[in-house]
């Protein structure tokens, strides 16, 4: 308790100090070199006076020094998870080469092309230089370094194997982001089919059907039932399109708001998506891969199994698997073997349980879990590729059916008129 209180106080003190520290920003400059030639470039500092002093020390006569403007809608402003994964891999490589951690962070900070990333690394360097352990320096930045990341770094500091731990974290992050990308791809295709079908239908009903309706009015005959239904739908959409648009926008807004504020609703959605044909199977395998990869990484880094299971529960990405893993943790605390506890949940397949049992008996649980993660990641990859191949013809069939149905509805009265004239 005393350690936690002391760390909390250190974090507050660092936050206060950071608020009062001058902000380091990028300046663009132009001036004259020693030989009188015009030159320009970029430097980082807290003020234009500091930049001018740096330039004069280099023998440059500064003419213009101004803050570098950042585009309003620049994608470079945000730090993405893959940026953290790449930085982690670079840290692991440089530590393995014998470069000290402070020098490593300084070099990465100065060389990164994203201002936010440079600022983040600069803050961490300042804390480490002040004598704060790296894990404690990372802890305030939870948006980019989650509890699992920080706990693994702390384990590496205590064991003196920081380079090996960063290598494991980098591998874990890279594989996690790759898996996340594949799952997003699997979810994107069905959504794309639905959206394209709705847009094509709306365009035809709003702009094409009214043109045919004008022609039909000159026939003076009763329209076929299918055609009349399409014409009525077109009239309704023309008169009430804004209601339709508001309903869609309101539904999306309401769903997102409820999903963000209600844990019970999120849990129900997580359970529901696992039952979606094709997509659900991919999500099942993805959750098992995340669970196995996270637990293998924590166990190999020296984190106790109980703590590793808690981290793996959160990393699984689905409420059904999170509850199952927490149940496993409870059973393991009571003395039950992990493979037996996994079987009692009824969530994990026999193959995975058997491999965990072999890993426990052989004393190589981390190695076996890594193999399990590799198997399920490969299955997710194959399933996403198969779904992509299937979705393309399905998309063509859906759009073809919608467009073809509307065209048939519009030409049906013309065909009937031709039959009457021909008869």
Short mmCIF file of C-alpha atoms in Angstrom, two decimals:
data_model
loop_
_atom_site.label_atom_id
_atom_site.label_comp_id
_atom_site.label_asym_id
_atom_site.label_seq_id
_atom_site.Cartn_x
_atom_site.Cartn_y
_atom_site.Cartn_z
CA UNK A 1 0.00 0.00 0.00
CA UNK A 2 2.83 2.38 0.89
CA UNK A 3 4.58 1.63 -2.44
CA UNK A 4 1.38 2.30 -4.38
CA UNK A 5 0.86 5.59 -2.49
CA UNK A 6 4.46 6.64 -3.15
CA UNK A 7 4.12 5.84 -6.87
CA UNK A 8 0.85 7.79 -7.03
CA UNK A 9 2.56 10.80 -5.42
CA UNK A 10 5.49 10.52 -7.86
CA UNK A 11 3.06 10.45 -10.77
CA UNK A 12 1.26 13.57 -9.50
CA UNK A 13 4.58 15.37 -8.99
CA UNK A 14 5.71 14.47 -12.50
CA UNK A 15 2.39 15.64 -13.96
CA UNK A 16 2.72 19.00 -12.18
CA UNK A 17 6.32 19.36 -13.33
CA UNK A 18 5.35 18.53 -16.92
CA UNK A 19 2.60 21.18 -16.87
CA UNK A 20 5.14 23.85 -15.90
CA UNK A 21 7.81 22.65 -18.33
CA UNK A 22 8.21 24.72 -21.52
CA UNK A 23 6.70 22.90 -24.50
CA UNK A 24 9.22 21.76 -27.10
CA UNK A 25 7.94 22.44 -30.64
CA UNK A 26 9.31 22.31 -34.18
CA UNK A 27 10.50 25.54 -35.85
CA UNK A 28 11.27 26.13 -39.52
CA UNK A 29 14.12 28.52 -40.28
CA UNK A 30 15.99 30.11 -43.15
CA UNK A 31 19.21 32.10 -43.14
CA UNK A 32 22.74 32.49 -44.50
CA UNK A 33 25.55 29.99 -44.03
CA UNK A 34 29.21 30.91 -43.38
CA UNK A 35 29.91 31.20 -47.09
CA UNK A 36 26.89 33.46 -47.68
CA UNK A 37 24.61 30.88 -49.29
CA UNK A 38 20.91 30.73 -48.42
CA UNK A 39 19.98 27.67 -46.34
CA UNK A 40 16.94 26.45 -44.43
CA UNK A 41 15.72 23.58 -42.28
CA UNK A 42 13.89 22.54 -39.11
CA UNK A 43 14.93 22.53 -35.45
CA UNK A 44 13.13 21.72 -32.20
CA UNK A 45 13.16 24.01 -29.18
CA UNK A 46 11.06 25.91 -26.65
CA UNK A 47 11.34 29.35 -28.28
CA UNK A 48 12.51 31.13 -31.41
CA UNK A 49 15.34 32.73 -29.35
CA UNK A 50 16.69 29.27 -28.51
CA UNK A 51 16.57 28.27 -32.20
CA UNK A 52 18.41 31.45 -33.21
CA UNK A 53 21.07 30.73 -30.58
CA UNK A 54 21.50 27.17 -31.91
CA UNK A 55 21.85 28.44 -35.48
CA UNK A 56 24.41 31.08 -34.53
CA UNK A 57 26.43 28.43 -32.71
CA UNK A 58 26.47 26.48 -36.00
CA UNK A 59 27.68 29.52 -37.93
CA UNK A 60 24.31 30.30 -39.55
CA UNK A 61 22.89 33.83 -39.61
CA UNK A 62 19.11 33.30 -39.05
CA UNK A 63 16.74 35.49 -41.06
CA UNK A 64 13.34 33.84 -40.50
CA UNK A 65 12.41 31.53 -37.57
CA UNK A 66 8.78 30.51 -37.12
CA UNK A 67 6.77 27.68 -35.63
CA UNK A 68 6.02 24.88 -38.05
CA UNK A 69 2.32 24.81 -38.84
CA UNK A 70 0.47 21.50 -38.51
CA UNK A 71 -2.37 20.68 -40.95
CA UNK A 72 -5.77 20.79 -39.24
CA UNK A 73 -6.83 17.34 -40.43
CA UNK A 74 -3.47 15.61 -40.47
CA UNK A 75 -3.48 11.86 -39.78
CA UNK A 76 0.07 12.28 -38.41
CA UNK A 77 -1.28 14.06 -35.32
CA UNK A 78 -2.50 10.81 -33.74
CA UNK A 79 -0.30 8.11 -32.29
CA UNK A 80 -1.54 4.79 -33.64
CA UNK A 81 -1.07 1.38 -31.99
CA UNK A 82 1.21 0.35 -34.85
CA UNK A 83 3.48 3.35 -34.04
CA UNK A 84 3.90 1.96 -30.52
CA UNK A 85 4.54 -1.53 -31.93
CA UNK A 86 7.23 -0.23 -34.31
CA UNK A 87 8.86 1.85 -31.56
CA UNK A 88 8.87 -1.20 -29.27
CA UNK A 89 10.58 -3.28 -31.96
CA UNK A 90 13.22 -0.55 -32.43
CA UNK A 91 13.79 -0.37 -28.66
CA UNK A 92 14.23 -4.16 -28.52
CA UNK A 93 16.74 -4.11 -31.40
CA UNK A 94 18.81 -1.26 -29.94
CA UNK A 95 18.83 -2.73 -26.42
CA UNK A 96 19.97 -6.10 -27.84
CA UNK A 97 22.82 -4.21 -29.57
CA UNK A 98 23.95 -2.82 -26.20
CA UNK A 99 22.59 0.75 -26.53
CA UNK A 100 21.51 2.17 -23.12
CA UNK A 101 17.76 2.70 -22.67
CA UNK A 102 18.02 6.50 -22.28
CA UNK A 103 20.11 6.84 -25.45
CA UNK A 104 17.68 4.52 -27.26
CA UNK A 105 14.65 6.60 -26.31
CA UNK A 106 16.43 9.85 -27.17
CA UNK A 107 17.43 8.59 -30.63
CA UNK A 108 13.91 7.31 -31.35
CA UNK A 109 12.36 10.57 -30.15
CA UNK A 110 14.59 12.76 -32.29
CA UNK A 111 14.20 10.59 -35.37
CA UNK A 112 10.44 10.02 -35.32
CA UNK A 113 8.39 11.83 -37.97
CA UNK A 114 5.28 12.33 -35.79
CA UNK A 115 5.36 15.35 -33.44
CA UNK A 116 3.09 13.64 -30.89
CA UNK A 117 5.35 10.61 -30.79
CA UNK A 118 8.43 12.80 -30.34
CA UNK A 119 6.72 14.61 -27.49
CA UNK A 120 5.70 11.33 -25.83
CA UNK A 121 9.20 9.85 -26.02
CA UNK A 122 10.75 13.12 -24.82
CA UNK A 123 8.52 13.07 -21.71
CA UNK A 124 9.49 9.47 -20.96
CA UNK A 125 13.21 10.26 -21.42
CA UNK A 126 12.97 13.18 -18.98
CA UNK A 127 11.36 10.95 -16.35
CA UNK A 128 13.94 8.17 -16.78
CA UNK A 129 16.80 10.69 -16.60
CA UNK A 130 15.29 11.96 -13.34
CA UNK A 131 15.82 8.48 -11.85
CA UNK A 132 12.29 7.10 -12.28
CA UNK A 133 12.08 3.43 -13.41
CA UNK A 134 11.01 3.02 -17.04
CA UNK A 135 7.83 1.12 -16.07
CA UNK A 136 6.74 4.00 -13.80
CA UNK A 137 7.60 6.52 -16.54
CA UNK A 138 5.30 4.62 -18.94
CA UNK A 139 2.42 4.20 -16.47
CA UNK A 140 0.88 7.73 -16.80
CA UNK A 141 0.52 7.23 -20.58
CA UNK A 142 -2.18 4.54 -20.38
CA UNK A 143 -3.64 5.53 -23.73
CA UNK A 144 -0.54 4.15 -25.46
CA UNK A 145 0.98 1.78 -22.88
CA UNK A 146 -1.65 -0.42 -21.24
CA UNK A 147 -1.26 -2.23 -17.92
CA UNK A 148 0.00 -5.38 -19.66
CA UNK A 149 2.77 -3.43 -21.43
CA UNK A 150 3.84 -1.68 -18.21
CA UNK A 151 3.72 -4.85 -16.10
CA UNK A 152 5.90 -6.69 -18.63
CA UNK A 153 8.44 -3.87 -18.63
CA UNK A 154 8.44 -3.92 -14.81
CA UNK A 155 9.08 -7.69 -14.89
CA UNK A 156 11.97 -7.11 -17.31
CA UNK A 157 13.47 -4.47 -15.03
CA UNK A 158 13.32 -6.78 -12.02
CA UNK A 159 14.82 -9.75 -13.91
CA UNK A 160 17.47 -7.67 -15.71
CA UNK A 161 16.32 -8.88 -19.14
CA UNK A 162 14.75 -5.72 -20.52
CA UNK A 163 15.92 -6.41 -24.10
CA UNK A 164 14.26 -9.86 -24.14
CA UNK A 165 11.05 -8.47 -22.65
CA UNK A 166 10.86 -5.67 -25.22
CA UNK A 167 11.40 -8.26 -27.94
CA UNK A 168 8.45 -10.28 -26.60
CA UNK A 169 6.28 -7.17 -26.29
CA UNK A 170 7.16 -6.13 -29.85
CA UNK A 171 6.26 -9.58 -31.21
CA UNK A 172 3.04 -9.56 -29.18
CA UNK A 173 2.05 -6.07 -30.37
CA UNK A 174 2.88 -6.80 -34.03
CA UNK A 175 0.88 -10.02 -34.07
CA UNK A 176 -2.01 -8.43 -32.16
CA UNK A 177 -2.25 -5.53 -34.60
CA UNK A 178 -2.03 -7.91 -37.58
CA UNK A 179 -4.83 -10.04 -36.11
CA UNK A 180 -6.94 -6.97 -35.36
CA UNK A 181 -6.49 -5.80 -38.96
CA UNK A 182 -7.64 -9.19 -40.31
CA UNK A 183 -10.75 -9.20 -38.09
CA UNK A 184 -11.62 -5.65 -39.18
CA UNK A 185 -11.25 -6.75 -42.77
CA UNK A 186 -13.64 -9.65 -42.15
CA UNK A 187 -16.21 -7.28 -40.61
CA UNK A 188 -15.78 -4.68 -43.38
CA UNK A 189 -16.87 -6.82 -46.35
CA UNK A 190 -20.42 -7.68 -45.19
CA UNK A 191 -20.95 -4.07 -44.09
CA UNK A 192 -19.76 -2.90 -47.53
CA UNK A 193 -22.29 -5.19 -49.27
CA UNK A 194 -25.19 -3.81 -47.22
CA UNK A 195 -24.15 -0.16 -47.63
CA UNK A 196 -23.62 -0.43 -51.40
CA UNK A 197 -26.97 -2.22 -51.85
CA UNK A 198 -28.78 0.51 -49.84
CA UNK A 199 -27.09 3.34 -51.77
CA UNK A 200 -27.78 1.82 -55.19
CA UNK A 201 -31.43 1.18 -54.26
CA UNK A 202 -31.88 4.72 -52.93
CA UNK A 203 -30.36 6.29 -56.07
CA UNK A 204 -32.60 4.24 -58.36
CA UNK A 205 -35.73 5.01 -56.34
CA UNK A 206 -34.97 8.74 -56.10
CA UNK A 207 -33.79 9.48 -59.65
CA UNK A 208 -34.56 6.62 -62.06
CA UNK A 209 -38.03 5.39 -61.05
CA UNK A 210 -39.61 8.90 -61.20
CA UNK A 211 -38.58 9.13 -64.89
CA UNK A 212 -40.37 5.87 -65.65
CA UNK A 213 -43.40 6.97 -63.62
CA UNK A 214 -43.83 9.97 -65.91
CA UNK A 215 -43.89 7.60 -68.92
CA UNK A 216 -46.39 5.27 -67.22
CA UNK A 217 -48.83 8.12 -66.59
CA UNK A 218 -49.26 8.44 -70.39
CA UNK A 219 -50.34 4.78 -70.72
CA UNK A 220 -53.64 5.33 -68.97
CA UNK A 221 -53.65 1.69 -67.83
CA UNK A 222 -53.36 0.01 -64.45
CA UNK A 223 -49.80 -0.85 -63.51
CA UNK A 224 -48.74 -4.39 -62.49
CA UNK A 225 -48.67 -4.97 -58.73
CA UNK A 226 -44.86 -5.26 -58.54
CA UNK A 227 -44.38 -2.04 -60.52
CA UNK A 228 -46.96 -0.19 -58.44
CA UNK A 229 -45.21 -1.29 -55.24
CA UNK A 230 -41.87 0.09 -56.50
CA UNK A 231 -43.52 3.36 -57.63
CA UNK A 232 -45.19 3.79 -54.22
CA UNK A 233 -41.86 3.12 -52.48
CA UNK A 234 -40.20 5.73 -54.72
CA UNK A 235 -42.89 8.32 -53.91
CA UNK A 236 -42.53 7.66 -50.18
CA UNK A 237 -38.74 7.97 -50.33
CA UNK A 238 -38.94 11.24 -52.32
CA UNK A 239 -41.37 12.71 -49.79
CA UNK A 240 -39.71 11.34 -46.64
CA UNK A 241 -36.05 10.76 -47.52
CA UNK A 242 -34.97 13.04 -44.68
CA UNK A 243 -36.90 10.89 -42.17
CA UNK A 244 -35.10 7.82 -43.51
CA UNK A 245 -31.72 9.60 -43.23
CA UNK A 246 -32.46 10.87 -39.71
CA UNK A 247 -33.55 7.37 -38.64
CA UNK A 248 -30.27 5.85 -39.88
CA UNK A 249 -28.10 8.57 -38.31
CA UNK A 250 -30.12 8.46 -35.07
CA UNK A 251 -29.87 4.67 -34.93
CA UNK A 252 -26.10 4.75 -35.38
CA UNK A 253 -25.72 7.54 -32.79
CA UNK A 254 -27.99 5.74 -30.30
CA UNK A 255 -26.16 2.45 -30.76
CA UNK A 256 -22.74 4.04 -30.24
CA UNK A 257 -23.89 6.00 -27.20
CA UNK A 258 -25.50 2.96 -25.58
CA UNK A 259 -22.50 0.80 -26.44
CA UNK A 260 -20.15 3.32 -24.85
CA UNK A 261 -22.18 3.82 -21.65
CA UNK A 262 -23.66 0.38 -20.91
CA UNK A 263 -21.43 -2.58 -20.04
CA UNK A 264 -24.44 -4.92 -20.10
CA UNK A 265 -25.27 -3.84 -23.66
CA UNK A 266 -21.64 -4.34 -24.76
CA UNK A 267 -21.64 -7.83 -23.27
CA UNK A 268 -24.84 -8.73 -25.15
CA UNK A 269 -23.40 -7.43 -28.43
CA UNK A 270 -20.19 -9.42 -27.86
CA UNK A 271 -22.23 -12.59 -27.32
CA UNK A 272 -24.42 -11.84 -30.35
CA UNK A 273 -21.61 -11.23 -32.85
CA UNK A 274 -20.10 -14.63 -32.02
CA UNK A 275 -23.29 -16.21 -33.43
CA UNK A 276 -23.09 -14.47 -36.83
CA UNK A 277 -22.48 -17.06 -39.58
CA UNK A 278 -18.88 -17.04 -40.91
CA UNK A 279 -18.02 -13.84 -39.01
CA UNK A 280 -18.67 -15.44 -35.61
CA UNK A 281 -16.22 -18.27 -36.31
CA UNK A 282 -13.49 -15.76 -37.17
CA UNK A 283 -14.17 -13.81 -33.97
CA UNK A 284 -14.06 -17.03 -31.92
CA UNK A 285 -10.65 -17.96 -33.31
CA UNK A 286 -9.40 -14.38 -32.98
CA UNK A 287 -10.35 -14.24 -29.29
CA UNK A 288 -8.61 -17.58 -28.60
CA UNK A 289 -5.49 -16.41 -30.45
CA UNK A 290 -5.39 -13.18 -28.40
CA UNK A 291 -5.87 -15.10 -25.15
CA UNK A 292 -3.11 -17.62 -25.96
CA UNK A 293 -0.66 -14.98 -27.25
CA UNK A 294 -1.15 -12.69 -24.23
CA UNK A 295 -0.82 -15.48 -21.68
CA UNK A 296 2.27 -16.88 -23.43
CA UNK A 297 3.92 -13.44 -23.46
CA UNK A 298 3.24 -12.72 -19.78
CA UNK A 299 4.25 -16.22 -18.63
CA UNK A 300 7.50 -16.12 -20.63
CA UNK A 301 8.33 -12.71 -19.14
CA UNK A 302 8.10 -14.09 -15.62
CA UNK A 303 4.66 -12.72 -14.71
CA UNK A 304 2.78 -15.14 -12.37
CA UNK A 305 0.07 -17.23 -14.04
CA UNK A 306 -2.70 -15.66 -11.95
CA UNK A 307 -1.72 -12.13 -13.06
CA UNK A 308 -1.21 -13.34 -16.62
CA UNK A 309 -4.74 -14.76 -16.75
CA UNK A 310 -6.13 -11.40 -15.60
CA UNK A 311 -4.24 -9.63 -18.40
CA UNK A 312 -5.30 -12.27 -20.94
CA UNK A 313 -8.96 -11.84 -19.94
CA UNK A 314 -8.90 -8.16 -20.87
CA UNK A 315 -6.87 -8.76 -24.03
CA UNK A 316 -9.26 -11.40 -25.43
CA UNK A 317 -11.45 -8.61 -26.80
CA UNK A 318 -14.80 -10.31 -26.16
CA UNK A 319 -16.98 -10.39 -23.03
CA UNK A 320 -17.76 -14.12 -23.39
CA UNK A 321 -14.07 -15.04 -23.37
CA UNK A 322 -13.24 -12.46 -20.72
CA UNK A 323 -15.75 -14.05 -18.32
CA UNK A 324 -14.48 -17.54 -19.19
CA UNK A 325 -10.83 -16.59 -18.54
CA UNK A 326 -11.71 -14.89 -15.23
CA UNK A 327 -13.56 -18.07 -14.24
CA UNK A 328 -10.42 -20.06 -15.12
CA UNK A 329 -8.37 -17.68 -12.95
CA UNK A 330 -10.70 -18.26 -10.00
CA UNK A 331 -10.42 -22.04 -10.38
CA UNK A 332 -6.61 -21.89 -10.72
CA UNK A 333 -6.38 -19.83 -7.52
CA UNK A 334 -8.33 -22.58 -5.75
CA UNK A 335 -5.74 -25.14 -6.92
CA UNK A 336 -7.28 -26.55 -10.10
CA UNK A 337 -5.08 -27.22 -13.14
CA UNK A 338 -5.53 -24.70 -15.92
CA UNK A 339 -6.55 -27.25 -18.57
CA UNK A 340 -9.25 -28.68 -16.26
CA UNK A 341 -10.53 -25.17 -15.51
CA UNK A 342 -10.65 -24.42 -19.25
CA UNK A 343 -12.80 -27.51 -19.85
CA UNK A 344 -15.34 -26.45 -17.20
CA UNK A 345 -16.05 -23.17 -19.04
CA UNK A 346 -17.38 -24.95 -22.14
CA UNK A 347 -15.91 -22.20 -24.33
CA UNK A 348 -12.52 -23.57 -25.42
CA UNK A 349 -12.16 -26.42 -27.98
CA UNK A 350 -10.67 -29.80 -27.06
CA UNK A 351 -7.57 -29.27 -29.23
CA UNK A 352 -6.61 -26.14 -27.32
CA UNK A 353 -7.28 -27.78 -23.94
CA UNK A 354 -5.14 -30.80 -24.89
CA UNK A 355 -2.22 -28.59 -25.95
CA UNK A 356 -2.43 -26.60 -22.69
CA UNK A 357 -2.47 -29.88 -20.73
CA UNK A 358 0.68 -31.07 -22.55
CA UNK A 359 2.33 -27.70 -21.89
CA UNK A 360 1.53 -27.89 -18.18
CA UNK A 361 2.83 -31.45 -17.85
CA UNK A 362 6.02 -30.69 -19.83
CA UNK A 363 6.67 -27.39 -18.03
CA UNK A 364 6.58 -25.46 -21.33
CA UNK A 365 3.23 -23.69 -21.11
CA UNK A 366 4.45 -20.48 -22.78
CA UNK A 367 5.87 -22.39 -25.77
CA UNK A 368 2.67 -24.43 -26.19
CA UNK A 369 0.46 -21.33 -25.91
CA UNK A 370 2.54 -19.62 -28.60
CA UNK A 371 1.93 -22.61 -30.87
CA UNK A 372 -1.81 -22.43 -30.13
CA UNK A 373 -1.80 -18.70 -30.96
CA UNK A 374 0.04 -19.38 -34.25
CA UNK A 375 -2.49 -22.05 -35.21
CA UNK A 376 -5.51 -19.82 -34.60
CA UNK A 377 -3.91 -16.79 -36.24
CA UNK A 378 -3.31 -18.88 -39.36
CA UNK A 379 -6.91 -20.10 -39.25
CA UNK A 380 -8.16 -16.51 -38.95
CA UNK A 381 -5.98 -15.52 -41.91
CA UNK A 382 -7.35 -18.39 -44.03
CA UNK A 383 -10.95 -17.69 -42.96
CA UNK A 384 -10.66 -13.99 -43.83
CA UNK A 385 -9.18 -14.82 -47.25
CA UNK A 386 -12.00 -17.32 -47.84
CA UNK A 387 -14.62 -14.81 -46.74
CA UNK A 388 -13.11 -12.17 -49.05
CA UNK A 389 -13.30 -14.58 -52.00
CA UNK A 390 -16.90 -15.43 -51.10
CA UNK A 391 -18.07 -11.88 -50.50
CA UNK A 392 -17.06 -10.56 -53.95
CA UNK A 393 -19.51 -12.79 -55.90
CA UNK A 394 -22.13 -12.33 -53.16
CA UNK A 395 -21.81 -8.57 -53.53
CA UNK A 396 -22.31 -8.84 -57.28
CA UNK A 397 -25.35 -11.11 -56.81
CA UNK A 398 -26.96 -8.80 -54.22
CA UNK A 399 -26.43 -5.63 -56.24
CA UNK A 400 -27.43 -7.44 -59.45
CA UNK A 401 -30.64 -8.71 -57.82
CA UNK A 402 -31.56 -5.25 -56.48
CA UNK A 403 -30.82 -3.42 -59.72
CA UNK A 404 -32.28 -6.20 -61.87
CA UNK A 405 -35.47 -6.32 -59.78
CA UNK A 406 -36.02 -2.58 -60.13
CA UNK A 407 -35.37 -2.70 -63.88
CA UNK A 408 -37.84 -5.57 -64.30
CA UNK A 409 -40.44 -3.60 -62.29
CA UNK A 410 -39.98 -0.58 -64.55
CA UNK A 411 -40.09 -2.48 -67.85
CA UNK A 412 -42.94 -4.82 -66.91
CA UNK A 413 -45.69 -2.35 -67.97
CA UNK A 414 -43.87 -1.76 -71.28
CA UNK A 415 -43.71 -5.53 -71.94
CA UNK A 416 -47.40 -5.89 -71.14
CA UNK A 417 -48.28 -2.96 -73.42
CA UNK A 418 -46.27 -4.64 -76.21
CA UNK A 419 -48.18 -7.88 -75.70
CA UNK A 420 -51.51 -6.04 -75.89
CA UNK A 421 -50.49 -4.20 -79.07
CA UNK A 422 -49.08 -7.44 -80.57
CA UNK A 423 -52.32 -9.28 -79.73
#
